[in-house]
């Protein structure tokens, strides 16, 4: 038998005759507010279930299940054979933040030089920016910061049903001295 595939995702064929379960998420990453499709198949099983989505007990998904999580979510499929042996398959669906971005320009400087940290989050969110020499509660903006060591700056935006964090790191360029 060829390995089971749905779309461009394939799972190696099982090596034993026991039960096997295969869960697929398409696409594997969505923007906040979008949906993804869960499909599954199993071999040598009597039923499949999940605490994360409704399988209706089916061992194979005849129709994809649509999910719209508000944050990155792990989905697990639990299929059981007639003898009570379980087979599991897990997939993660990444949810990208709703317009939460943060940049540093330049991203690598010499000690004592400045970089411009810029950030943007949804206007409806409560956002905070933090890092060495930088603190703000504005949902968007930019600030010039003097860098004395490798530094990480973080933007966290909390909305009605989401909590997203992103960060950017500014590194120090090596200094060379001639001998």
Short mmCIF file of C-alpha atoms in Angstrom, two decimals:
data_model
loop_
_atom_site.label_atom_id
_atom_site.label_comp_id
_atom_site.label_asym_id
_atom_site.label_seq_id
_atom_site.Cartn_x
_atom_site.Cartn_y
_atom_site.Cartn_z
CA UNK A 1 0.00 0.00 0.00
CA UNK A 2 1.22 3.56 -0.66
CA UNK A 3 1.35 5.86 2.39
CA UNK A 4 -1.95 7.62 3.21
CA UNK A 5 -2.05 11.15 1.81
CA UNK A 6 -4.48 14.04 1.94
CA UNK A 7 -3.48 17.01 -0.20
CA UNK A 8 0.30 17.32 -0.04
CA UNK A 9 0.59 15.79 3.45
CA UNK A 10 1.59 12.13 3.64
CA UNK A 11 2.15 9.88 6.62
CA UNK A 12 4.36 6.78 6.43
CA UNK A 13 2.52 3.49 6.30
CA UNK A 14 2.39 1.65 9.65
CA UNK A 15 4.90 -1.14 10.15
CA UNK A 16 2.65 -3.33 12.31
CA UNK A 17 -0.87 -4.67 11.84
CA UNK A 18 -2.20 -2.89 14.95
CA UNK A 19 -4.42 0.16 14.77
CA UNK A 20 -3.10 3.36 13.21
CA UNK A 21 -4.44 6.91 13.07
CA UNK A 22 -3.58 9.78 10.73
CA UNK A 23 -4.73 13.37 11.32
CA UNK A 24 -4.23 16.15 8.77
CA UNK A 25 -4.61 19.94 9.11
CA UNK A 26 -4.90 22.04 5.96
CA UNK A 27 -3.47 24.61 5.95
CA UNK A 28 -1.08 24.15 8.89
CA UNK A 29 -1.06 27.91 9.56
CA UNK A 30 -3.87 30.48 9.36
CA UNK A 31 -4.32 34.16 10.06
CA UNK A 32 -6.42 35.11 13.06
CA UNK A 33 -10.11 34.89 12.09
CA UNK A 34 -9.58 32.31 9.32
CA UNK A 35 -10.49 28.61 9.26
CA UNK A 36 -8.69 25.34 8.58
CA UNK A 37 -9.89 21.85 7.68
CA UNK A 38 -9.24 18.74 9.77
CA UNK A 39 -9.38 15.36 8.03
CA UNK A 40 -8.36 11.93 9.26
CA UNK A 41 -8.12 8.29 8.39
CA UNK A 42 -7.34 5.19 10.39
CA UNK A 43 -6.58 1.53 9.83
CA UNK A 44 -7.69 -1.49 11.90
CA UNK A 45 -9.91 0.66 14.17
CA UNK A 46 -13.55 0.59 15.25
CA UNK A 47 -13.96 4.26 16.24
CA UNK A 48 -12.10 7.56 16.54
CA UNK A 49 -12.64 10.43 18.95
CA UNK A 50 -11.08 13.70 20.05
CA UNK A 51 -11.54 16.15 22.88
CA UNK A 52 -10.53 18.92 20.42
CA UNK A 53 -13.10 18.44 17.62
CA UNK A 54 -16.15 16.31 16.79
CA UNK A 55 -15.26 13.11 14.90
CA UNK A 56 -18.82 11.74 15.19
CA UNK A 57 -17.03 8.46 16.05
CA UNK A 58 -16.00 8.00 12.41
CA UNK A 59 -12.79 6.13 11.60
CA UNK A 60 -12.35 8.20 8.42
CA UNK A 61 -13.49 11.74 7.77
CA UNK A 62 -15.91 11.69 4.86
CA UNK A 63 -16.30 15.44 5.19
CA UNK A 64 -13.59 17.76 6.58
CA UNK A 65 -14.24 19.35 9.97
CA UNK A 66 -13.83 23.13 9.91
CA UNK A 67 -12.07 24.74 12.87
CA UNK A 68 -11.45 28.43 13.63
CA UNK A 69 -9.23 28.67 16.72
CA UNK A 70 -8.26 32.09 18.07
CA UNK A 71 -4.80 30.91 19.12
CA UNK A 72 -2.37 28.15 18.12
CA UNK A 73 -4.07 24.84 18.85
CA UNK A 74 -2.93 21.22 19.12
CA UNK A 75 -5.44 18.66 17.80
CA UNK A 76 -5.24 14.99 18.79
CA UNK A 77 -7.09 12.05 17.26
CA UNK A 78 -7.62 8.90 19.36
CA UNK A 79 -8.66 5.78 17.43
CA UNK A 80 -9.36 2.47 19.14
CA UNK A 81 -9.46 -1.07 17.79
CA UNK A 82 -11.96 -3.78 18.73
CA UNK A 83 -9.41 -5.20 21.18
CA UNK A 84 -9.14 -1.82 22.96
CA UNK A 85 -5.73 -0.83 21.57
CA UNK A 86 -5.39 2.92 20.93
CA UNK A 87 -3.61 4.75 18.14
CA UNK A 88 -3.01 8.49 18.33
CA UNK A 89 -2.16 11.23 15.84
CA UNK A 90 -1.56 14.91 16.68
CA UNK A 91 -1.16 18.00 14.55
CA UNK A 92 -0.73 21.65 15.44
CA UNK A 93 -2.55 24.53 13.77
CA UNK A 94 -0.66 27.82 14.05
CA UNK A 95 -2.74 30.97 14.30
CA UNK A 96 -0.89 34.07 13.17
CA UNK A 97 -1.60 37.24 15.12
CA UNK A 98 -4.03 39.84 13.80
CA UNK A 99 -1.63 42.45 12.46
CA UNK A 100 0.89 42.25 15.28
CA UNK A 101 4.32 43.18 13.90
CA UNK A 102 7.62 44.35 15.33
CA UNK A 103 10.85 45.28 13.54
CA UNK A 104 14.30 46.64 14.33
CA UNK A 105 16.33 48.63 11.80
CA UNK A 106 19.16 47.93 11.73
CA UNK A 107 18.92 44.56 13.47
CA UNK A 108 22.67 44.38 14.12
CA UNK A 109 24.70 47.31 15.52
CA UNK A 110 27.98 48.08 17.28
CA UNK A 111 27.94 48.73 21.04
CA UNK A 112 26.56 52.21 21.72
CA UNK A 113 24.86 52.63 18.33
CA UNK A 114 21.13 53.17 17.88
CA UNK A 115 18.44 51.11 16.24
CA UNK A 116 14.82 52.03 15.49
CA UNK A 117 12.27 49.68 17.03
CA UNK A 118 8.88 49.88 15.25
CA UNK A 119 5.71 48.06 16.26
CA UNK A 120 2.08 47.80 15.28
CA UNK A 121 -0.89 46.03 16.83
CA UNK A 122 -4.67 46.16 16.41
CA UNK A 123 -6.24 49.42 17.61
CA UNK A 124 -8.83 47.42 19.56
CA UNK A 125 -6.12 45.60 21.56
CA UNK A 126 -4.27 46.57 24.72
CA UNK A 127 -0.62 46.45 23.62
CA UNK A 128 2.58 46.82 25.62
CA UNK A 129 6.13 47.12 24.35
CA UNK A 130 9.11 46.28 26.50
CA UNK A 131 12.84 45.86 26.21
CA UNK A 132 16.07 47.52 27.38
CA UNK A 133 15.46 51.28 27.28
CA UNK A 134 11.95 50.92 25.83
CA UNK A 135 8.55 50.79 27.49
CA UNK A 136 5.27 51.80 25.89
CA UNK A 137 1.56 51.06 26.06
CA UNK A 138 0.82 52.43 22.59
CA UNK A 139 -0.61 49.96 20.05
CA UNK A 140 1.77 51.29 17.40
CA UNK A 141 4.82 53.50 17.17
CA UNK A 142 8.58 53.61 16.78
CA UNK A 143 11.46 54.67 18.95
CA UNK A 144 15.21 55.01 18.58
CA UNK A 145 17.06 52.98 21.22
CA UNK A 146 20.78 52.87 22.07
CA UNK A 147 22.01 49.28 22.15
CA UNK A 148 24.78 48.27 24.58
CA UNK A 149 24.31 44.47 24.47
CA UNK A 150 22.29 41.96 22.48
CA UNK A 151 18.70 42.98 23.30
CA UNK A 152 15.24 41.49 22.79
CA UNK A 153 12.20 43.74 22.46
CA UNK A 154 8.70 42.31 22.95
CA UNK A 155 5.25 43.42 21.81
CA UNK A 156 2.24 41.85 23.53
CA UNK A 157 -1.30 42.60 22.38
CA UNK A 158 -4.35 41.35 24.27
CA UNK A 159 -7.81 41.52 22.72
CA UNK A 160 -11.26 40.16 23.51
CA UNK A 161 -10.36 36.56 22.63
CA UNK A 162 -6.64 36.57 21.86
CA UNK A 163 -3.29 37.19 23.49
CA UNK A 164 -0.37 37.47 21.04
CA UNK A 165 3.29 38.14 21.65
CA UNK A 166 6.01 38.77 19.11
CA UNK A 167 9.58 39.92 19.56
CA UNK A 168 12.66 41.10 17.72
CA UNK A 169 16.30 40.75 18.81
CA UNK A 170 19.02 43.27 18.05
CA UNK A 171 22.50 41.76 18.03
CA UNK A 172 25.91 43.32 18.59
CA UNK A 173 28.37 43.27 15.72
CA UNK A 174 31.83 42.00 16.66
CA UNK A 175 34.56 44.63 16.92
CA UNK A 176 37.95 43.89 15.41
CA UNK A 177 41.17 45.51 16.53
CA UNK A 178 44.29 45.46 14.43
CA UNK A 179 47.32 44.16 16.28
#
